[in-house]
Short mmCIF file of C-alpha atoms in Angstrom, two decimals:
data_model
loop_
_atom_site.label_atom_id
_atom_site.label_comp_id
_atom_site.label_asym_id
_atom_site.label_seq_id
_atom_site.Cartn_x
_atom_site.Cartn_y
_atom_site.Cartn_z
CA UNK A 3 96.20 113.61 119.20
CA UNK A 4 93.68 116.05 120.72
CA UNK A 5 96.32 116.89 123.53
CA UNK A 6 98.48 119.16 121.54
CA UNK A 7 95.45 120.90 120.03
CA UNK A 8 94.05 121.68 123.39
CA UNK A 9 97.26 123.48 124.48
CA UNK A 10 97.07 127.33 123.98
CA UNK A 11 100.62 127.78 122.99
CA UNK A 12 100.46 125.19 120.42
CA UNK A 13 97.17 126.70 118.98
CA UNK A 14 99.03 130.18 118.82
CA UNK A 15 101.79 128.53 117.04
CA UNK A 16 99.51 126.68 114.53
CA UNK A 17 97.76 130.20 113.86
CA UNK A 18 101.01 132.12 113.18
CA UNK A 19 102.76 129.34 111.53
CA UNK A 20 99.93 129.10 108.90
CA UNK A 21 99.68 132.69 108.62
CA UNK A 22 103.47 133.03 107.56
CA UNK A 23 103.22 129.94 105.38
CA UNK A 24 100.10 131.45 103.45
CA UNK A 25 102.10 134.82 103.08
CA UNK A 26 104.96 132.66 101.58
CA UNK A 27 102.52 130.81 99.22
CA UNK A 28 101.09 134.08 98.03
CA UNK A 29 104.48 135.02 96.52
CA UNK A 30 103.72 132.39 93.89
CA UNK A 31 100.73 134.17 92.34
CA UNK A 32 102.60 137.38 92.71
CA UNK A 33 105.48 135.86 90.68
CA UNK A 34 103.05 134.78 88.00
CA UNK A 35 101.36 138.23 88.00
CA UNK A 36 104.56 139.98 87.33
CA UNK A 37 105.71 137.47 84.62
CA UNK A 38 102.42 137.93 82.71
CA UNK A 39 102.29 141.73 82.96
CA UNK A 40 106.06 142.13 82.27
CA UNK A 41 106.03 139.48 79.69
CA UNK A 42 109.12 137.74 81.02
CA UNK A 43 109.17 134.07 81.12
CA UNK A 44 111.91 131.37 81.53
CA UNK A 45 110.73 128.20 79.73
CA UNK A 46 110.44 127.67 76.05
CA UNK A 47 107.02 125.94 76.59
CA UNK A 48 105.69 129.05 78.44
CA UNK A 49 105.89 131.14 75.11
CA UNK A 50 104.91 128.27 72.64
CA UNK A 51 103.00 129.48 69.52
CA UNK A 52 104.58 132.93 69.39
CA UNK A 53 106.90 134.10 66.44
CA UNK A 54 110.66 133.59 66.99
CA UNK A 55 111.18 137.44 67.57
CA UNK A 56 108.44 137.61 70.25
CA UNK A 57 109.88 134.43 71.87
CA UNK A 58 113.37 135.99 72.23
CA UNK A 59 111.76 139.23 73.72
CA UNK A 60 109.54 137.30 76.27
CA UNK A 61 112.44 134.92 77.56
CA UNK A 62 114.38 137.39 79.36
CA UNK A 63 115.02 138.55 82.97
CA UNK A 64 112.79 141.26 84.22
CA UNK A 65 113.89 143.27 87.28
CA UNK A 66 110.38 143.28 88.85
CA UNK A 67 110.09 139.52 88.53
CA UNK A 68 113.63 138.88 90.01
CA UNK A 69 112.75 141.23 92.83
CA UNK A 70 109.76 139.13 93.81
CA UNK A 71 111.63 135.85 93.31
CA UNK A 72 114.42 137.06 95.68
CA UNK A 73 111.84 138.05 98.11
CA UNK A 74 110.23 134.44 97.86
CA UNK A 75 113.73 133.08 98.48
CA UNK A 76 114.48 135.24 101.43
CA UNK A 77 111.00 133.96 102.84
CA UNK A 78 112.08 130.26 102.46
CA UNK A 79 115.48 131.05 104.18
CA UNK A 80 113.63 132.72 107.08
CA UNK A 81 110.06 131.35 107.52
CA UNK A 82 111.12 127.66 107.16
CA UNK A 83 113.37 127.99 110.17
CA UNK A 84 110.91 129.92 112.23
CA UNK A 85 108.17 127.10 111.50
CA UNK A 86 110.65 124.40 112.60
CA UNK A 87 112.12 126.09 115.57
CA UNK A 88 108.79 127.34 116.44
CA UNK A 89 107.19 123.96 116.70
CA UNK A 90 110.00 122.90 119.00
CA UNK A 91 109.83 126.14 121.18
CA UNK A 92 106.06 125.43 121.58
CA UNK A 93 106.72 122.06 122.78
CA UNK A 94 109.16 123.42 125.39
CA UNK A 95 106.08 124.90 127.26
CA UNK A 96 106.83 128.64 127.38
CA UNK A 97 104.36 131.23 128.86
CA UNK A 98 101.56 131.80 126.47
CA UNK A 99 102.21 135.65 126.50
CA UNK A 100 105.83 135.27 125.80
CA UNK A 101 105.24 132.88 123.01
CA UNK A 102 102.48 135.19 121.48
CA UNK A 103 105.06 137.80 121.60
CA UNK A 104 107.77 135.96 119.57
CA UNK A 105 105.01 134.70 117.09
CA UNK A 106 103.54 138.27 116.65
CA UNK A 107 106.79 140.04 116.18
CA UNK A 108 107.91 137.56 113.64
CA UNK A 109 104.73 137.40 111.52
CA UNK A 110 104.66 141.37 111.56
CA UNK A 111 108.51 141.46 110.47
CA UNK A 112 107.94 139.21 107.45
CA UNK A 113 105.01 141.28 106.28
CA UNK A 114 106.89 144.47 106.74
CA UNK A 115 109.91 142.74 104.95
CA UNK A 116 107.53 141.69 101.95
CA UNK A 117 106.23 145.25 101.46
CA UNK A 118 109.77 146.78 101.92
CA UNK A 119 111.19 144.40 99.35
CA UNK A 120 108.49 144.26 96.81
CA UNK A 121 107.81 147.99 96.98
CA UNK A 122 111.72 148.79 96.77
CA UNK A 123 111.44 151.01 99.98
CA UNK A 124 114.47 152.78 100.97
CA UNK A 125 116.89 150.92 103.28
CA UNK A 126 117.18 150.34 106.18
CA UNK A 127 113.35 149.15 106.26
CA UNK A 128 114.08 145.79 104.47
CA UNK A 129 117.24 145.01 106.26
CA UNK A 130 115.77 145.89 109.70
CA UNK A 131 112.58 143.67 109.12
CA UNK A 132 114.74 140.81 108.08
CA UNK A 133 116.95 141.27 111.02
CA UNK A 134 114.10 141.32 113.50
CA UNK A 135 112.67 138.07 112.23
CA UNK A 136 116.06 136.50 112.19
CA UNK A 137 116.56 137.56 116.04
CA UNK A 138 113.09 136.05 116.94
CA UNK A 139 114.15 132.69 115.44
CA UNK A 140 117.46 132.77 117.22
CA UNK A 141 115.70 133.51 120.63
CA UNK A 142 113.52 130.65 120.12
CA UNK A 143 116.24 128.31 119.05
CA UNK A 144 118.23 129.39 122.26
CA UNK A 145 115.26 128.43 124.27
CA UNK A 146 114.82 125.20 122.60
CA UNK A 147 118.65 124.27 123.02
CA UNK A 148 118.48 125.38 126.67
CA UNK A 149 115.74 123.08 127.47
CA UNK A 150 116.45 119.95 125.35
CA UNK A 151 120.32 120.13 125.15
CA UNK A 152 120.98 116.37 124.76
CA UNK A 153 124.28 115.67 122.55
CA UNK B 17 104.86 109.13 121.74
CA UNK B 18 103.05 106.42 120.44
CA UNK B 19 99.95 108.23 120.61
CA UNK B 20 100.59 110.20 117.35
CA UNK B 21 101.84 107.23 115.46
CA UNK B 22 98.63 105.22 116.46
CA UNK B 23 96.28 107.73 114.75
CA UNK B 24 95.49 106.78 111.12
CA UNK B 25 95.48 110.37 109.84
CA UNK B 26 98.72 110.90 111.21
CA UNK B 27 100.08 107.71 109.90
CA UNK B 28 98.72 108.77 106.30
CA UNK B 29 100.33 112.08 106.88
CA UNK B 30 103.76 110.64 107.60
CA UNK B 31 103.54 108.47 104.69
CA UNK B 32 102.74 111.23 102.07
CA UNK B 33 105.07 113.72 103.66
CA UNK B 34 107.86 111.27 103.34
CA UNK B 35 107.02 110.50 99.84
CA UNK B 36 106.89 114.01 98.58
CA UNK B 37 110.09 114.71 100.33
CA UNK B 38 111.94 111.85 98.75
CA UNK B 39 110.51 113.04 95.59
CA UNK B 40 112.33 116.42 96.29
CA UNK B 41 115.41 114.64 97.44
CA UNK B 42 115.66 112.96 94.17
CA UNK B 43 116.13 116.28 92.53
CA UNK B 44 119.65 116.49 93.91
CA UNK B 45 121.11 113.29 92.04
CA UNK B 46 119.13 114.28 88.87
CA UNK B 47 120.90 117.75 88.93
CA UNK B 48 124.16 115.85 89.45
CA UNK B 49 123.34 113.53 86.55
CA UNK B 50 122.72 116.49 84.06
CA UNK B 51 125.67 118.24 85.25
CA UNK B 52 127.93 115.44 84.55
CA UNK B 53 126.32 114.36 81.23
CA UNK B 54 126.03 118.05 79.92
CA UNK B 55 129.49 119.12 81.40
CA UNK B 56 128.14 122.29 83.09
CA UNK B 57 129.53 122.94 86.51
CA UNK B 58 129.46 126.26 88.76
CA UNK B 59 132.50 125.53 91.04
CA UNK B 60 136.21 126.09 90.15
CA UNK B 61 136.92 123.08 92.31
CA UNK B 62 134.63 120.79 90.54
CA UNK B 63 136.82 121.22 87.29
CA UNK B 64 140.31 120.85 88.96
CA UNK B 65 142.92 119.22 86.86
CA UNK B 66 141.43 120.35 83.49
CA UNK B 67 143.15 122.53 80.97
CA UNK B 68 142.23 126.19 81.03
CA UNK B 69 140.21 126.18 77.87
CA UNK B 70 138.37 122.96 79.01
CA UNK B 71 137.47 124.72 82.21
CA UNK B 72 135.87 127.72 80.58
CA UNK B 73 133.85 125.28 78.61
CA UNK B 74 132.63 123.44 81.62
CA UNK B 75 131.93 126.43 83.91
CA UNK B 76 128.91 127.62 82.05
CA UNK B 77 125.09 127.38 82.42
CA UNK B 78 123.39 124.66 80.59
CA UNK B 79 119.58 124.80 79.70
CA UNK B 80 118.82 121.32 80.93
CA UNK B 81 120.63 121.88 84.33
CA UNK B 82 119.02 125.03 84.92
CA UNK B 83 115.40 123.50 84.19
CA UNK B 84 115.98 120.66 86.86
CA UNK B 85 117.26 123.51 89.24
CA UNK B 86 114.23 125.48 88.79
CA UNK B 87 111.85 122.53 89.37
CA UNK B 88 113.99 121.63 92.53
CA UNK B 89 113.30 125.25 93.74
CA UNK B 90 109.65 125.05 92.82
CA UNK B 91 109.51 121.97 94.86
CA UNK B 92 111.07 123.72 97.88
CA UNK B 93 108.42 126.53 97.57
CA UNK B 94 105.43 124.20 97.48
CA UNK B 95 106.39 120.92 99.18
CA UNK B 96 107.77 122.66 102.30
CA UNK B 97 104.48 124.49 102.92
CA UNK B 98 102.40 121.25 102.37
CA UNK B 99 104.42 119.40 104.78
CA UNK B 100 104.07 122.09 107.45
CA UNK B 101 100.54 122.99 106.86
CA UNK B 102 99.71 119.24 106.41
CA UNK B 103 101.18 118.45 109.89
CA UNK B 104 98.94 120.90 111.51
CA UNK B 105 95.96 119.85 109.52
CA UNK B 106 96.51 116.28 110.57
CA UNK B 107 96.59 117.25 114.16
CA UNK B 108 93.00 119.11 113.77
CA UNK B 109 91.50 115.73 113.35
CA UNK B 110 90.16 115.65 109.94
CA UNK B 111 88.18 112.48 108.63
CA UNK B 112 90.78 110.23 107.15
CA UNK B 113 89.13 110.08 103.95
CA UNK B 114 89.14 113.76 103.59
CA UNK B 115 92.73 113.79 104.83
CA UNK B 116 93.84 111.13 102.44
CA UNK B 117 92.08 112.86 99.55
CA UNK B 118 94.02 115.97 100.17
CA UNK B 119 97.42 114.09 100.76
CA UNK B 120 96.83 111.95 97.31
CA UNK B 121 96.00 114.77 95.30
CA UNK B 122 98.89 116.78 96.45
CA UNK B 123 101.38 113.99 95.90
CA UNK B 124 100.01 113.24 92.43
CA UNK B 125 100.17 117.02 91.43
CA UNK B 126 103.77 117.32 92.35
CA UNK B 127 104.83 114.07 90.56
CA UNK B 128 102.84 115.41 87.38
CA UNK B 129 104.39 118.73 87.87
CA UNK B 130 108.25 117.35 87.99
CA UNK B 131 107.43 115.08 84.83
CA UNK B 132 106.01 118.28 83.23
CA UNK B 133 108.73 120.31 84.19
CA UNK B 134 111.81 118.08 83.72
CA UNK B 135 110.16 116.80 80.31
CA UNK B 136 109.37 120.29 79.30
CA UNK B 137 105.83 119.11 78.31
CA UNK B 138 103.44 121.71 76.52
CA UNK B 139 101.69 123.98 78.88
CA UNK B 140 99.32 124.12 80.76
CA UNK B 141 100.49 120.72 82.26
CA UNK B 142 102.92 122.18 84.31
CA UNK B 143 101.03 125.31 85.38
CA UNK B 144 97.81 123.33 86.09
CA UNK B 145 99.73 120.65 88.15
CA UNK B 146 101.45 123.48 90.15
CA UNK B 147 98.18 125.34 90.91
CA UNK B 148 96.32 121.89 91.97
CA UNK B 149 99.01 121.52 94.70
CA UNK B 150 98.93 125.06 95.64
CA UNK B 151 95.17 125.01 96.17
CA UNK B 152 95.35 121.58 98.23
CA UNK B 153 97.76 123.36 100.69
CA UNK B 154 95.63 126.50 100.86
CA UNK B 155 92.45 124.42 101.55
CA UNK B 156 94.46 122.57 104.45
CA UNK B 157 95.71 126.18 105.54
CA UNK B 158 91.99 127.31 105.79
CA UNK B 159 90.83 124.46 107.96
CA UNK B 160 93.84 124.88 110.37
CA UNK B 161 93.15 128.49 110.72
CA UNK B 162 89.27 127.78 111.26
CA UNK B 163 90.10 125.40 113.86
CA UNK B 164 92.89 127.01 115.62
CA UNK B 165 92.53 130.67 115.23
CA UNK B 166 94.08 132.23 118.21
CA UNK B 167 95.50 135.77 117.52
CA UNK C 10 102.42 118.29 125.60
CA UNK C 11 105.08 117.40 128.16
CA UNK C 12 104.98 113.80 126.81
CA UNK C 13 107.01 114.59 123.74
CA UNK C 14 109.69 116.59 125.56
CA UNK C 15 109.99 113.63 128.01
CA UNK C 16 111.09 111.27 125.32
CA UNK C 17 114.76 110.93 124.97
CA UNK C 18 114.87 110.45 121.11
CA UNK C 19 112.52 113.53 120.82
CA UNK C 20 114.80 115.62 122.89
CA UNK C 21 117.92 114.39 120.90
CA UNK C 22 115.85 115.27 117.64
CA UNK C 23 114.99 118.77 119.04
CA UNK C 24 118.65 119.45 119.62
CA UNK C 25 120.12 118.52 116.52
CA UNK C 26 117.33 119.91 114.30
CA UNK C 27 117.89 123.31 116.19
CA UNK C 28 121.71 122.89 115.64
CA UNK C 29 121.23 122.49 111.78
CA UNK C 30 118.77 125.13 111.56
CA UNK C 31 121.11 127.45 113.41
CA UNK C 32 123.80 126.55 111.05
CA UNK C 33 121.50 127.30 108.02
CA UNK C 34 120.47 130.80 109.76
CA UNK C 35 124.25 131.75 110.14
CA UNK C 36 124.37 131.78 106.15
CA UNK C 37 122.40 135.13 106.15
CA UNK C 38 124.95 137.19 108.11
CA UNK C 39 127.73 135.48 106.22
CA UNK C 40 126.14 136.56 102.93
CA UNK C 41 125.59 140.05 104.24
CA UNK C 42 129.45 140.09 105.40
CA UNK C 43 130.62 138.97 101.92
CA UNK C 44 128.13 141.48 100.33
CA UNK C 45 129.39 144.37 102.29
CA UNK C 46 133.19 143.56 102.17
CA UNK C 47 133.09 142.67 98.61
CA UNK C 48 130.76 145.64 97.66
CA UNK C 49 128.43 143.37 95.53
CA UNK C 50 124.57 144.11 95.86
CA UNK C 51 121.51 143.30 94.03
CA UNK C 52 119.02 145.77 94.83
CA UNK C 53 119.09 149.43 93.70
CA UNK C 54 117.89 150.68 97.15
CA UNK C 55 120.89 149.24 98.86
CA UNK C 56 123.26 151.43 96.99
CA UNK C 57 121.14 154.64 97.39
CA UNK C 58 123.08 157.89 97.64
CA UNK C 59 126.09 156.75 95.47
CA UNK C 60 127.05 158.35 92.45
CA UNK C 61 125.83 156.56 89.14
CA UNK C 62 129.45 155.12 88.48
CA UNK C 63 129.84 153.68 91.93
CA UNK C 64 126.13 152.28 91.76
CA UNK C 65 126.86 150.43 88.41
CA UNK C 66 129.99 148.90 90.18
CA UNK C 67 128.36 147.79 93.30
CA UNK C 68 125.39 146.12 91.45
CA UNK C 69 127.16 143.15 90.03
CA UNK C 70 127.48 139.53 90.99
CA UNK C 71 130.64 138.59 92.97
CA UNK C 72 132.06 135.11 92.90
CA UNK C 73 132.44 134.88 96.86
CA UNK C 74 128.85 136.26 97.36
CA UNK C 75 127.43 133.67 94.66
CA UNK C 76 129.37 130.72 96.35
CA UNK C 77 127.97 131.54 99.83
CA UNK C 78 124.34 131.94 98.37
CA UNK C 79 124.88 128.50 96.58
CA UNK C 80 125.94 127.01 99.78
CA UNK C 81 122.63 128.56 101.62
CA UNK C 82 120.37 127.07 98.80
CA UNK C 83 122.24 123.65 99.24
CA UNK C 84 121.40 123.88 103.02
CA UNK C 85 117.59 124.60 102.28
CA UNK C 86 117.51 121.56 99.88
CA UNK C 87 119.06 119.28 102.51
CA UNK C 88 118.50 120.58 105.88
CA UNK C 89 114.81 121.14 105.57
CA UNK C 90 113.96 117.49 104.27
CA UNK C 91 116.23 116.16 107.34
CA UNK C 92 114.23 118.32 109.68
CA UNK C 93 110.74 117.04 108.45
CA UNK C 94 111.83 113.45 108.02
CA UNK C 95 113.66 113.34 111.30
CA UNK C 96 110.60 114.48 113.21
CA UNK C 97 108.56 111.60 111.77
CA UNK C 98 111.60 109.31 112.20
CA UNK C 99 111.71 110.29 115.96
CA UNK C 100 108.08 109.69 116.50
CA UNK C 101 108.50 105.99 115.22
CA UNK C 102 110.09 105.21 118.48
CA UNK C 103 113.71 104.29 117.14
CA UNK C 104 116.56 103.08 119.57
CA UNK C 105 118.37 106.32 121.13
CA UNK C 106 121.66 105.12 120.29
CA UNK C 107 120.58 104.55 116.52
CA UNK C 108 118.74 107.84 116.35
CA UNK C 109 121.70 109.68 117.67
CA UNK C 110 123.87 108.19 115.21
CA UNK C 111 121.81 109.37 112.27
CA UNK C 112 121.30 112.95 113.90
CA UNK C 113 125.08 113.32 114.76
CA UNK C 114 126.34 111.99 111.24
CA UNK C 115 124.05 114.40 109.48
CA UNK C 116 124.91 117.44 111.55
CA UNK C 117 128.50 116.66 111.17
CA UNK C 118 128.16 116.41 107.43
CA UNK C 119 126.31 119.68 106.95
CA UNK C 120 129.02 121.52 108.97
CA UNK C 121 131.80 119.84 106.79
CA UNK C 122 129.93 120.60 103.64
CA UNK C 123 129.78 124.47 104.60
CA UNK C 124 133.45 124.47 105.31
CA UNK C 125 134.12 122.69 102.04
CA UNK C 126 131.87 124.92 100.21
CA UNK C 127 132.80 128.37 101.49
CA UNK C 128 136.47 127.48 101.74
CA UNK C 129 136.40 126.10 98.04
CA UNK C 130 138.27 123.07 99.47
CA UNK C 131 139.35 120.57 96.78
CA UNK C 132 136.76 117.74 95.67
CA UNK C 133 135.43 115.39 96.62
CA UNK C 134 135.11 116.98 100.10
CA UNK C 135 132.07 118.82 99.31
CA UNK C 136 130.40 116.13 97.26
CA UNK C 137 131.06 113.39 99.62
CA UNK C 138 129.65 115.35 102.71
CA UNK C 139 126.53 116.18 100.82
CA UNK C 140 125.97 112.80 99.83
CA UNK C 141 126.52 111.56 103.40
CA UNK C 142 123.73 113.81 104.83
CA UNK C 143 121.64 112.75 101.82
CA UNK C 144 122.09 109.15 102.68
CA UNK C 145 121.20 109.72 106.37
CA UNK C 146 117.90 111.61 105.39
CA UNK C 147 117.10 108.73 102.97
CA UNK C 148 117.69 105.92 105.58
CA UNK C 149 115.25 107.76 107.87
CA UNK C 150 112.82 108.17 105.39
CA UNK C 151 112.77 104.41 104.68
CA UNK C 152 112.33 103.73 108.29
CA UNK C 153 109.41 106.15 108.49
CA UNK C 154 107.68 104.59 105.39
CA UNK C 155 108.26 101.10 106.60
CA UNK C 156 106.61 101.86 109.85
CA UNK C 157 103.78 104.16 108.66
CA UNK C 158 103.14 103.05 105.18
CA UNK C 159 99.41 103.65 104.82
CA UNK C 160 98.48 104.60 101.24
#
């Protein structure tokens, strides 16, 4: 058990995987914040005790809420592959410096992506940060396949 | 290989991770059940062989189907982080009793969340169960970071 | 560290997990391709510099884009459980031939699913390929639980 946690690359992986997962977890309270401040809900039970007219007004889509939700879904689509491929990549025994480079660039790209998405910054800030993270995961996947290929 | 599976904390992790993943997998047949009983589909090819009028009626959103789908997405957003952070947490060598407490509370919170969401129970049942699971994952992430921090 | 990567079942798992994750990653450029060729975007900043009328036309849902996005979400719902359960399954020490059977059938089912979904092939091609992958993951989960059960 302790073996894995004595490996420096695996420690680095654990740190960065936890950081990007925490970043993703923060999207949930952010969605809740926008839902409450914008008064935009989806479930009948969330607006119980209001008058019929108020209910109708509160059960609608709000562009800010939808934006945060798209950002959250994009996180799922990109961070989950990173976490899985990163684990296998860390087990292939790469150089620590090379592994750190991959992990740091990915974490930075996702933080930039969230700022660009939620802040609605002009393109190509969001597109570029998304592509950078995507390329990092693909590079790690290439290394995993080249080490383990066993069809 | 066998090393990991001889560790009691890792065995506990494997059990609970599999249970919550199975719970998430069950959302797929539940969605299919609601789609079929409510006659609400999204793809043209799913309603092939029906008359034009029937097609139009079957290709629409249904509130029950959308509810199950939102619950499924919420599972993805919460169970996947738990599974990833839980794996790293199990590798940091926590006490068995402490680990079991985290895993059991999380599994219970997600089962309550699904019942509250699909059953449309009055709030704050759904909100609370979601928050409990979120806090458990965050606690485990804190422990992982405090053990592995290696930026 | 090297222990895991010397195990043939774990090597097989790494290969197939990476393949299905790469398949899922490819849905992102596919969505981008359909968004650009169909001229269907969701974010204001993606259509900056266009006239008001053009903007309105480009900020709409397109059936082809939505189809690819549903396929991507279905991947998340099915490939992520496979990757998690598959890791634990590989650690339970199954026969190599049995493990390879599970991994190959799953990978094939997801590739068929994507072709059937994006190509809008007649049912039950999509439904069957989705169910096959679902059953493979459930079988592996059953084995994990029967080996590790530790409530």
